[in-house]
Short mmCIF file of C-alpha atoms (C1' of nucleotides) in Angstrom, two decimals:
data_model
loop_
_atom_site.label_atom_id
_atom_site.label_comp_id
_atom_site.label_asym_id
_atom_site.label_seq_id
_atom_site.Cartn_x
_atom_site.Cartn_y
_atom_site.Cartn_z
CA MET A 274 19.02 24.46 -17.83
CA PRO A 275 18.30 28.14 -17.27
CA ARG A 276 16.36 29.77 -14.53
CA ARG A 277 12.83 29.92 -15.83
CA GLN A 278 10.32 32.09 -14.16
CA ASP A 279 7.28 30.61 -15.70
CA HIS A 280 6.09 29.90 -12.21
CA THR A 281 6.95 30.89 -8.68
CA PRO A 282 7.78 28.09 -6.27
CA GLN A 283 4.28 28.33 -4.84
CA GLU A 284 2.70 28.10 -8.24
CA LEU A 285 4.89 25.13 -9.00
CA THR A 286 3.82 23.48 -5.78
CA GLU A 287 0.19 23.94 -6.70
CA LEU A 288 0.84 22.69 -10.20
CA ALA A 289 2.43 19.50 -8.94
CA ILE A 290 -0.20 18.80 -6.32
CA ALA A 291 -2.97 19.43 -8.81
CA SER A 292 -1.35 17.04 -11.23
CA VAL A 293 -1.24 14.28 -8.62
CA GLN A 294 -4.85 14.90 -7.66
CA ARG A 295 -5.89 14.79 -11.30
CA HIS A 296 -4.13 11.50 -11.86
CA LEU A 297 -5.54 9.98 -8.70
CA GLN A 298 -9.08 10.64 -9.84
CA GLN A 299 -8.64 7.88 -12.35
CA THR A 300 -5.56 5.84 -11.59
CA ALA A 301 -4.17 4.23 -8.47
CA ALA A 302 -1.16 5.74 -6.74
CA SER A 303 0.88 2.69 -7.68
CA GLN A 304 0.58 3.73 -11.33
CA LEU A 305 1.87 7.18 -10.55
CA SER A 306 5.49 8.27 -10.66
CA LEU A 307 7.56 11.34 -10.11
CA ARG A 308 8.61 11.30 -13.74
CA LYS A 309 5.02 11.22 -14.96
CA ILE A 310 4.09 14.17 -12.79
CA ALA A 311 7.12 16.08 -13.99
CA ARG A 312 6.25 15.32 -17.60
CA ASP A 313 2.69 16.36 -16.96
CA ILE A 314 3.54 19.81 -15.68
CA GLY A 315 6.43 20.32 -18.07
CA TYR A 316 9.31 20.28 -15.64
CA SER A 317 12.11 17.84 -14.93
CA PRO A 318 12.04 15.29 -12.10
CA GLY A 319 14.91 17.07 -10.41
CA THR A 320 12.93 20.28 -10.15
CA LEU A 321 10.22 18.50 -8.18
CA ILE A 322 12.80 16.89 -5.97
CA ASN A 323 14.44 20.08 -4.84
CA LEU A 324 11.04 21.66 -4.39
CA PHE A 325 9.58 18.92 -2.16
CA GLY A 326 12.70 17.06 -1.07
CA SER A 327 11.60 13.70 -2.40
CA TYR A 328 8.77 11.97 -4.16
CA SER A 329 7.53 10.74 -0.82
CA LEU A 330 7.30 14.26 0.56
CA LEU A 331 5.36 15.36 -2.49
CA LEU A 332 2.81 12.68 -1.73
CA LEU A 333 2.75 13.84 1.87
CA ALA A 334 1.87 17.32 0.68
CA VAL A 335 -1.01 15.84 -1.30
CA ASN A 336 -2.16 14.01 1.80
CA ALA A 337 -2.21 17.24 3.75
CA ARG A 338 -4.62 18.66 1.19
CA THR A 339 -6.76 15.57 1.36
CA LEU A 340 -6.99 15.81 5.12
CA ASP A 341 -8.02 19.45 4.80
CA ASP A 342 -10.69 18.48 2.31
CA VAL A 343 -12.00 15.75 4.56
CA HIS A 344 -12.11 18.11 7.50
CA GLN A 345 -14.07 20.62 5.48
CA GLN A 346 -16.48 17.95 4.30
CA LEU A 347 -17.17 16.74 7.82
CA GLN A 348 -17.63 20.25 9.12
CA GLN A 349 -20.06 20.98 6.32
CA ALA A 350 -22.04 17.80 6.89
CA ILE A 351 -22.35 18.53 10.58
CA ARG A 352 -23.39 22.12 9.98
CA GLN A 353 -26.02 21.06 7.48
CA SER A 354 -27.47 18.54 9.88
CA GLU A 355 -27.43 21.17 12.60
CA GLN A 356 -29.41 23.58 10.46
CA GLN A 357 -32.00 20.90 9.91
CA HIS A 358 -32.26 20.56 13.69
CA GLY A 359 -30.65 17.13 13.65
CA SER A 360 -29.72 15.58 16.96
CA PRO A 361 -26.03 15.10 17.83
CA VAL A 362 -26.41 11.47 16.80
CA GLN A 363 -27.79 12.51 13.46
CA GLN A 364 -24.97 14.99 13.07
CA LEU A 365 -22.44 12.25 13.74
CA GLU A 366 -24.14 9.97 11.29
CA ALA A 367 -24.16 12.70 8.67
CA ALA A 368 -20.44 13.17 9.18
CA ALA A 369 -19.77 9.46 9.01
CA ASN A 370 -21.75 9.09 5.82
CA ARG A 371 -19.96 12.04 4.30
CA TYR A 372 -16.64 10.46 5.21
CA CYS A 373 -17.53 7.28 3.37
CA GLN A 374 -18.90 9.23 0.48
CA TYR A 375 -15.61 11.03 0.14
CA ALA A 376 -13.76 7.74 0.31
CA SER A 377 -15.82 6.16 -2.43
CA GLN A 378 -15.68 9.24 -4.63
CA HIS A 379 -11.92 9.66 -4.27
CA PRO A 380 -10.72 6.14 -3.50
CA HIS A 381 -7.15 6.66 -4.69
CA LEU A 382 -6.66 9.92 -2.82
CA TRP A 383 -8.18 8.37 0.25
CA ARG A 384 -6.06 5.24 0.15
CA LEU A 385 -2.92 7.28 -0.34
CA LEU A 386 -3.78 9.02 2.91
CA PHE A 387 -3.48 5.78 4.84
CA GLU A 388 -1.10 3.68 2.81
CA HIS A 389 1.63 6.22 2.30
CA ARG A 390 4.39 5.97 4.86
CA LEU A 391 7.60 7.88 5.28
CA ALA A 392 10.80 6.23 6.44
CA ASP A 393 10.72 3.28 8.80
CA ASP A 394 11.00 5.49 11.85
CA GLU A 395 7.66 7.05 10.87
CA PRO A 396 7.68 10.22 12.96
CA LEU A 397 4.69 11.72 11.07
CA PRO A 398 5.32 15.49 10.96
CA THR A 399 3.56 17.47 13.65
CA TRP A 400 1.55 19.62 11.24
CA GLN A 401 -0.01 16.43 9.93
CA ALA A 402 -0.65 15.03 13.39
CA GLN A 403 -2.30 18.33 14.26
CA ARG A 404 -4.69 17.92 11.37
CA ILE A 405 -5.75 14.50 12.56
CA ASP A 406 -6.28 15.78 16.07
CA THR A 407 -8.46 18.62 14.85
CA LEU A 408 -10.53 16.12 12.95
CA PHE A 409 -11.07 14.02 16.04
CA SER A 410 -12.08 17.00 18.12
CA LEU A 411 -14.90 17.61 15.68
CA ILE A 412 -16.31 14.26 16.72
CA GLU A 413 -15.54 14.74 20.39
CA SER A 414 -17.48 17.96 20.46
CA ARG A 415 -20.61 16.23 19.12
CA LEU A 416 -20.21 13.46 21.66
CA SER A 417 -19.95 15.99 24.44
CA ALA A 418 -23.12 17.66 23.19
CA LEU A 419 -24.84 14.31 23.06
CA HIS A 420 -23.86 13.30 26.56
CA PRO A 421 -22.77 16.29 28.66
CA ALA A 422 -22.10 14.15 31.71
CA ALA A 423 -19.27 12.33 29.93
CA SER A 424 -15.74 13.39 30.82
CA ALA A 425 -13.39 14.77 28.22
CA ASP A 426 -11.46 11.55 28.38
CA GLN A 427 -14.53 9.45 27.80
CA CYS A 428 -15.31 11.55 24.75
CA ARG A 429 -11.78 11.15 23.49
CA THR A 430 -12.04 7.39 23.73
CA ALA A 431 -15.52 7.20 22.25
CA ALA A 432 -14.56 9.45 19.35
CA ARG A 433 -11.64 7.17 18.52
CA VAL A 434 -13.70 4.02 18.79
CA ILE A 435 -16.43 5.40 16.60
CA TRP A 436 -14.16 6.82 14.00
CA SER A 437 -12.02 3.73 13.84
CA GLY A 438 -15.20 1.83 13.21
CA VAL A 439 -16.35 4.17 10.49
CA HIS A 440 -12.91 4.05 8.96
CA GLY A 441 -12.81 0.27 9.08
CA ILE A 442 -16.17 0.03 7.38
CA CYS A 443 -15.03 2.37 4.61
CA SER A 444 -11.79 0.45 4.13
CA LEU A 445 -13.31 -2.98 3.89
CA VAL A 446 -16.28 -1.97 1.78
CA LEU A 447 -14.02 -0.07 -0.59
CA ASP A 448 -11.74 -3.06 -0.97
CA ASN A 449 -14.73 -5.33 -1.39
CA LYS A 450 -13.53 -7.43 1.50
CA ILE A 451 -16.82 -7.56 3.33
CA PHE A 452 -19.31 -9.23 0.98
CA LEU A 453 -22.72 -8.10 2.06
CA ASN A 454 -24.03 -8.18 -1.53
CA ALA A 455 -26.68 -5.71 -0.51
CA GLY A 456 -26.52 -2.27 -2.08
CA ARG A 457 -25.55 0.79 -0.03
CA ASP A 458 -23.60 -1.28 2.51
CA ASN A 459 -21.89 1.75 3.94
CA ASP A 460 -24.87 3.60 5.33
CA HIS A 461 -26.47 0.50 6.71
CA LEU A 462 -23.38 -0.62 8.58
CA ILE A 463 -22.64 2.85 9.84
CA HIS A 464 -26.14 3.29 11.15
CA SER A 465 -25.87 0.02 13.01
CA LEU A 466 -22.52 0.99 14.52
CA LEU A 467 -23.56 4.44 15.65
CA SER A 468 -27.00 3.65 16.96
CA HIS A 469 -26.03 0.60 18.98
CA TYR A 470 -22.78 1.98 20.31
CA LEU A 471 -24.10 5.40 21.21
CA THR A 472 -27.31 4.17 22.80
CA ASP A 473 -25.39 2.22 25.37
CA TRP A 474 -22.59 4.75 25.66
CA CYS A 475 -25.07 7.38 26.84
CA ARG A 476 -26.05 5.20 29.79
CA THR A 477 -22.62 5.65 31.33
CA MET B 232 20.52 -22.60 -17.53
CA PRO B 233 19.99 -26.30 -17.01
CA ARG B 234 17.13 -28.07 -15.34
CA ARG B 235 18.09 -28.28 -11.71
CA GLN B 236 16.27 -30.59 -9.43
CA ASP B 237 17.43 -29.10 -6.21
CA HIS B 238 13.79 -28.53 -5.36
CA THR B 239 10.40 -29.61 -6.59
CA PRO B 240 7.98 -26.85 -7.58
CA GLN B 241 6.22 -27.24 -4.25
CA GLU B 242 9.44 -26.93 -2.33
CA LEU B 243 10.31 -23.92 -4.39
CA THR B 244 6.94 -22.37 -3.61
CA GLU B 245 7.51 -22.90 0.08
CA LEU B 246 11.01 -21.52 -0.19
CA ALA B 247 9.81 -18.34 -1.85
CA ILE B 248 6.92 -17.77 0.54
CA ALA B 249 9.15 -18.39 3.53
CA SER B 250 11.64 -15.88 2.19
CA VAL B 251 8.97 -13.22 1.89
CA GLN B 252 7.68 -13.94 5.37
CA ARG B 253 11.18 -13.76 6.75
CA HIS B 254 11.83 -10.41 5.14
CA LEU B 255 8.49 -9.01 6.26
CA GLN B 256 9.30 -9.74 9.88
CA GLN B 257 11.76 -6.89 9.76
CA THR B 258 11.23 -4.80 6.65
CA ALA B 259 8.21 -3.25 5.00
CA ALA B 260 6.85 -4.73 1.80
CA SER B 261 7.88 -1.60 -0.07
CA GLN B 262 11.49 -2.55 0.57
CA LEU B 263 10.97 -5.99 -0.87
CA SER B 264 11.46 -6.98 -4.49
CA LEU B 265 11.20 -10.03 -6.66
CA ARG B 266 14.90 -9.84 -7.34
CA LYS B 267 15.77 -9.83 -3.66
CA ILE B 268 13.62 -12.85 -2.99
CA ALA B 269 15.18 -14.66 -5.94
CA ARG B 270 18.66 -13.79 -4.72
CA ASP B 271 17.71 -14.94 -1.24
CA ILE B 272 16.64 -18.41 -2.28
CA GLY B 273 19.33 -18.80 -4.92
CA TYR B 274 17.21 -18.75 -8.06
CA SER B 275 16.69 -16.26 -10.85
CA PRO B 276 13.77 -13.80 -11.00
CA GLY B 277 12.43 -15.57 -14.06
CA THR B 278 12.07 -18.84 -12.18
CA LEU B 279 9.80 -17.19 -9.66
CA ILE B 280 7.79 -15.57 -12.40
CA ASN B 281 6.94 -18.76 -14.21
CA LEU B 282 6.19 -20.43 -10.90
CA PHE B 283 3.76 -17.82 -9.62
CA GLY B 284 2.89 -15.91 -12.78
CA SER B 285 4.01 -12.53 -11.49
CA TYR B 286 5.42 -10.80 -8.47
CA SER B 287 1.94 -9.70 -7.54
CA LEU B 288 0.65 -13.28 -7.50
CA LEU B 289 3.54 -14.33 -5.32
CA LEU B 290 2.47 -11.73 -2.80
CA LEU B 291 -1.10 -13.00 -3.09
CA ALA B 292 0.11 -16.47 -2.17
CA VAL B 293 1.75 -14.99 0.91
CA ASN B 294 -1.51 -13.27 1.80
CA ALA B 295 -3.36 -16.57 1.59
CA ARG B 296 -1.00 -17.97 4.20
CA THR B 297 -1.47 -14.91 6.37
CA LEU B 298 -5.23 -15.28 6.24
CA ASP B 299 -4.91 -18.91 7.23
CA ASP B 300 -2.72 -17.95 10.15
CA VAL B 301 -5.16 -15.30 11.28
CA HIS B 302 -8.03 -17.74 11.06
CA GLN B 303 -6.16 -20.24 13.15
CA GLN B 304 -5.28 -17.59 15.73
CA LEU B 305 -8.88 -16.50 16.11
CA GLN B 306 -10.12 -20.04 16.36
CA GLN B 307 -7.56 -20.77 19.04
CA ALA B 308 -8.40 -17.64 21.02
CA ILE B 309 -12.08 -18.46 20.95
CA ARG B 310 -11.49 -22.06 21.99
CA GLN B 311 -9.27 -21.01 24.86
CA SER B 312 -11.87 -18.57 26.13
CA GLU B 313 -14.51 -21.27 25.78
CA GLN B 314 -12.50 -23.66 27.91
CA GLN B 315 -12.28 -21.05 30.60
CA HIS B 316 -16.07 -20.80 30.51
CA GLY B 317 -15.96 -17.33 28.97
CA SER B 318 -19.21 -15.83 27.75
CA PRO B 319 -19.72 -15.29 24.01
CA VAL B 320 -18.84 -11.64 24.56
CA GLN B 321 -15.61 -12.64 26.23
CA GLN B 322 -14.89 -15.04 23.40
CA LEU B 323 -15.41 -12.27 20.88
CA GLU B 324 -13.18 -9.97 22.86
CA ALA B 325 -10.51 -12.63 23.07
CA ALA B 326 -10.66 -13.04 19.29
CA ALA B 327 -10.51 -9.30 18.72
CA ASN B 328 -7.53 -8.91 21.02
CA ARG B 329 -5.77 -11.78 19.31
CA TYR B 330 -6.40 -10.14 15.95
CA CYS B 331 -4.76 -6.94 17.09
CA GLN B 332 -1.96 -8.85 18.69
CA TYR B 333 -1.25 -10.56 15.40
CA ALA B 334 -1.33 -7.23 13.60
CA SER B 335 1.15 -5.64 15.96
CA GLN B 336 3.45 -8.65 15.97
CA HIS B 337 3.46 -8.99 12.19
CA PRO B 338 2.70 -5.47 11.00
CA HIS B 339 4.23 -5.85 7.55
CA LEU B 340 2.53 -9.16 6.81
CA TRP B 341 -0.71 -7.74 8.05
CA ARG B 342 -0.51 -4.56 6.02
CA LEU B 343 0.33 -6.51 2.90
CA LEU B 344 -2.93 -8.36 3.40
CA PHE B 345 -4.92 -5.16 2.98
CA GLU B 346 -2.74 -2.96 0.85
CA HIS B 347 -1.87 -5.41 -1.87
CA ARG B 348 -4.17 -5.17 -4.86
CA LEU B 349 -4.20 -7.01 -8.13
CA ALA B 350 -5.08 -5.33 -11.40
CA ASP B 351 -7.52 -2.45 -11.49
CA ASP B 352 -10.47 -4.73 -12.15
CA GLU B 353 -9.78 -6.31 -8.73
CA PRO B 354 -11.75 -9.56 -9.02
CA LEU B 355 -10.11 -11.07 -5.87
CA PRO B 356 -9.86 -14.83 -6.55
CA THR B 357 -12.64 -16.90 -5.09
CA TRP B 358 -10.41 -19.03 -2.89
CA GLN B 359 -9.33 -15.84 -1.16
CA ALA B 360 -12.87 -14.54 -0.83
CA GLN B 361 -13.82 -17.91 0.66
CA ARG B 362 -11.19 -17.49 3.32
CA ILE B 363 -12.56 -14.12 4.33
CA ASP B 364 -16.07 -15.48 4.50
CA THR B 365 -14.99 -18.35 6.72
CA LEU B 366 -13.38 -15.84 9.02
CA PHE B 367 -16.56 -13.83 9.29
CA SER B 368 -18.66 -16.89 10.04
CA LEU B 369 -16.48 -17.50 13.07
CA ILE B 370 -17.74 -14.20 14.46
CA GLU B 371 -21.31 -14.76 13.32
CA SER B 372 -21.47 -18.03 15.20
CA ARG B 373 -20.49 -16.34 18.46
CA LEU B 374 -23.05 -13.62 17.89
CA SER B 375 -25.72 -16.21 17.31
CA ALA B 376 -24.75 -17.93 20.55
CA LEU B 377 -24.85 -14.61 22.35
CA HIS B 378 -28.28 -13.66 21.07
CA PRO B 379 -30.17 -16.66 19.73
CA ALA B 380 -33.21 -14.57 18.80
CA ALA B 381 -31.20 -12.65 16.19
CA SER B 382 -31.73 -13.65 12.57
CA ALA B 383 -28.88 -14.92 10.45
CA ASP B 384 -28.95 -11.64 8.56
CA GLN B 385 -28.71 -9.61 11.73
CA CYS B 386 -25.70 -11.67 12.74
CA ARG B 387 -24.12 -11.14 9.36
CA THR B 388 -24.48 -7.41 9.67
CA ALA B 389 -23.33 -7.26 13.27
CA ALA B 390 -20.31 -9.41 12.55
CA ARG B 391 -19.27 -7.06 9.79
CA VAL B 392 -19.82 -3.95 11.87
CA ILE B 393 -17.87 -5.35 14.77
CA TRP B 394 -15.03 -6.66 12.72
CA SER B 395 -14.73 -3.51 10.67
CA GLY B 396 -14.47 -1.68 13.95
CA VAL B 397 -11.81 -3.98 15.29
CA HIS B 398 -9.95 -3.75 12.02
CA GLY B 399 -10.17 0.04 11.99
CA ILE B 400 -8.80 0.23 15.52
CA CYS B 401 -5.87 -2.00 14.59
CA SER B 402 -5.13 0.00 11.45
CA LEU B 403 -5.12 3.38 13.07
CA VAL B 404 -3.27 2.34 16.20
CA LEU B 405 -0.66 0.55 14.14
CA ASP B 406 -0.13 3.62 11.97
CA ASN B 407 -0.06 5.81 15.05
CA LYS B 408 -2.87 7.89 13.64
CA ILE B 409 -5.01 7.88 16.72
CA PHE B 410 -2.96 9.54 19.46
CA LEU B 411 -4.31 8.32 22.73
CA ASN B 412 -0.87 8.45 24.37
CA ALA B 413 -2.07 5.86 26.84
CA GLY B 414 -0.38 2.48 26.75
CA ARG B 415 -2.23 -0.62 25.47
CA ASP B 416 -4.67 1.45 23.41
CA ASN B 417 -5.88 -1.54 21.49
CA ASP B 418 -7.48 -3.50 24.28
CA HIS B 419 -9.09 -0.48 25.83
CA LEU B 420 -10.69 0.69 22.60
CA ILE B 421 -11.79 -2.80 21.66
CA HIS B 422 -13.41 -3.35 25.01
CA SER B 423 -15.33 -0.12 24.63
CA LEU B 424 -16.47 -1.04 21.13
CA LEU B 425 -17.61 -4.54 21.97
CA SER B 426 -19.27 -3.87 25.30
CA HIS B 427 -21.25 -0.82 24.20
CA TYR B 428 -22.23 -2.16 20.80
CA LEU B 429 -23.16 -5.63 21.96
CA THR B 430 -25.08 -4.52 25.03
CA ASP B 431 -27.50 -2.57 22.93
CA TRP B 432 -27.47 -5.05 20.06
CA CYS B 433 -28.82 -7.76 22.37
CA ARG B 434 -31.89 -5.67 23.12
CA THR B 435 -33.10 -6.07 19.55
"C1'" DA C 73 24.65 -46.25 -25.85
"C1'" DC C 74 22.88 -42.91 -28.43
"C1'" DT C 75 19.60 -40.01 -30.21
"C1'" DC C 76 15.69 -36.79 -29.75
"C1'" DC C 77 12.46 -34.25 -27.49
"C1'" DT C 78 10.64 -31.93 -23.54
"C1'" DT C 79 11.14 -29.11 -19.79
"C1'" DT C 80 13.37 -26.17 -16.48
"C1'" DT C 81 16.38 -22.47 -15.80
"C1'" DT C 82 18.79 -18.66 -16.97
"C1'" DG C 83 21.26 -14.24 -18.58
"C1'" DA C 84 20.66 -10.49 -21.22
"C1'" DA C 85 17.75 -6.94 -22.68
"C1'" DC C 86 13.87 -3.50 -22.25
"C1'" DG C 87 11.56 0.15 -20.48
"C1'" DG C 88 10.53 1.87 -16.33
"C1'" DT C 89 11.57 3.87 -11.42
"C1'" DG C 90 13.64 7.64 -7.62
"C1'" DT C 91 17.67 10.17 -6.81
"C1'" DT C 92 22.23 12.65 -7.43
"C1'" DC C 93 25.04 16.05 -9.40
"C1'" DA C 94 27.98 18.72 -12.53
"C1'" DA C 95 27.03 21.79 -16.09
"C1'" DT C 96 24.49 25.75 -17.60
"C1'" DA C 97 21.91 29.74 -18.89
"C1'" DT C 98 19.43 33.23 -17.17
"C1'" DA C 99 17.76 37.11 -13.69
"C1'" DG C 100 19.08 40.52 -10.77
"C1'" DC C 101 22.54 43.47 -8.91
"C1'" DC C 102 26.42 46.68 -8.94
"C1'" DG D 95 27.70 45.56 -19.40
"C1'" DG D 96 29.76 42.37 -16.66
"C1'" DC D 97 29.37 39.32 -12.39
"C1'" DT D 98 27.37 36.33 -9.43
"C1'" DA D 99 23.97 33.54 -7.49
"C1'" DT D 100 20.48 30.36 -8.42
"C1'" DA D 101 16.93 27.72 -10.62
"C1'" DT D 102 16.90 24.08 -13.93
"C1'" DT D 103 18.37 20.42 -16.36
"C1'" DG D 104 20.22 16.07 -18.77
"C1'" DA D 105 22.97 12.37 -18.06
"C1'" DA D 106 24.23 8.80 -15.04
"C1'" DC D 107 23.38 5.32 -11.36
"C1'" DA D 108 21.44 1.57 -9.29
"C1'" DC D 109 17.54 -0.45 -8.94
"C1'" DC D 110 12.79 -2.48 -10.44
"C1'" DG D 111 9.28 -6.32 -12.93
"C1'" DT D 112 8.91 -8.71 -17.07
"C1'" DT D 113 10.04 -11.06 -21.53
"C1'" DC D 114 12.36 -14.33 -24.24
"C1'" DA D 115 15.81 -16.88 -26.90
"C1'" DA D 116 19.31 -19.88 -25.77
"C1'" DA D 117 21.02 -23.74 -23.31
"C1'" DA D 118 21.54 -27.74 -20.57
"C1'" DA D 119 19.81 -31.67 -18.23
"C1'" DG D 120 16.27 -35.44 -17.70
"C1'" DG D 121 13.52 -39.01 -19.75
"C1'" DA D 122 11.87 -41.95 -23.54
"C1'" DG D 123 12.49 -44.76 -27.33
"C1'" DT D 124 15.32 -47.55 -29.88
#
DNA sequence: ACTCCTTTTTGAACGGTGTTCAATATAGCC
DNA sequence: GGCTATATTGAACACCGTTCAAAAAGGAGT
């Protein structure tokens, strides 16, 4: 029960988050528990609780990391497509494909991002909302480049429509609730969504 | 511990499912438990377990009902639009709006439908897969009516793209992860998705 | 009517969960 | 070197899903 200084609070935070991420590479979040994490990093459950506040807040911290990772992935995909002189549509498609790739490579992390909820009031902390907004503006900027005549509000709407669609495709394919029994469903569906939607959207 | 014949197994099944549905009108599934349901209907947890097999299978039975309800809602929305001489696009939009309406009126039931998973192997019983397929064919039929030249495979793909999009919009709006701070987000986004996508899709 | 068997139902037990909190042993300060 | 503040903990609490032996009632056969 003594004060140990094996790790600073920050190190401990990293340790815990890393442990969750490690577990979620192989097992679903429903199999995870605060006690297992504590056992894994060699501390007691209580220590994690007064570091994060609750198990739920620990998971929220993991989600923040995941969102950062996703943002970085999208940014990278867009930049790569840019360097290969891809059109804005191609850049968007690259981002969308990367998003689905991340989801299928880290299904448990990705699901935690959307299935984890705080209390019933669900006020979603502002720093997390900020992250989501930044992610959307990545898409909006490509839409604006694609169709300069579109207003900022039109881009906002289109970005949300498109990304909801991409997200929906990832969700349903990942859960096997779509049944196309063709390989590489993701890319095919995403291409259809983006090309048809954007072709007509540009006529506005 | 005697054999009671207060209810037949079927009645008991209905009782349990109704209890879950009642709870999910107000509380999230995470707040629910087998013991609470048992207490609610006046039986022991064990009785429910050897009726359904496990808590998870009880929830699956609830999901089957939810899928049936959703199917019925969509069918009704399409029929209503038909009777008002709505175009296939309008029928699809009516179905999509009804879908989102159901989701926002029964958020906990709806989330359970997508967040509940069986064991890790996830083989999703065939009778449940059948239900999903029937639901998709509702959409495919409208697409075929809209664009008779399209092949069955093109309709299959389009139906899945569209419905993934609708589903994604519902998910993100429901979780407040989309931030459009305009009222009635759902309908606006859905209209954008359907009109832009379908306009170009018909040119195929 | 009385047995005997089958079947339904249960309470208790097991190992797990997140969370609380008094007790505690150390690190840092005077 | 002693004092205090604090990080850390183990034990306790109230839950959870699941298992299973025990028990009681229904039905069948005589």
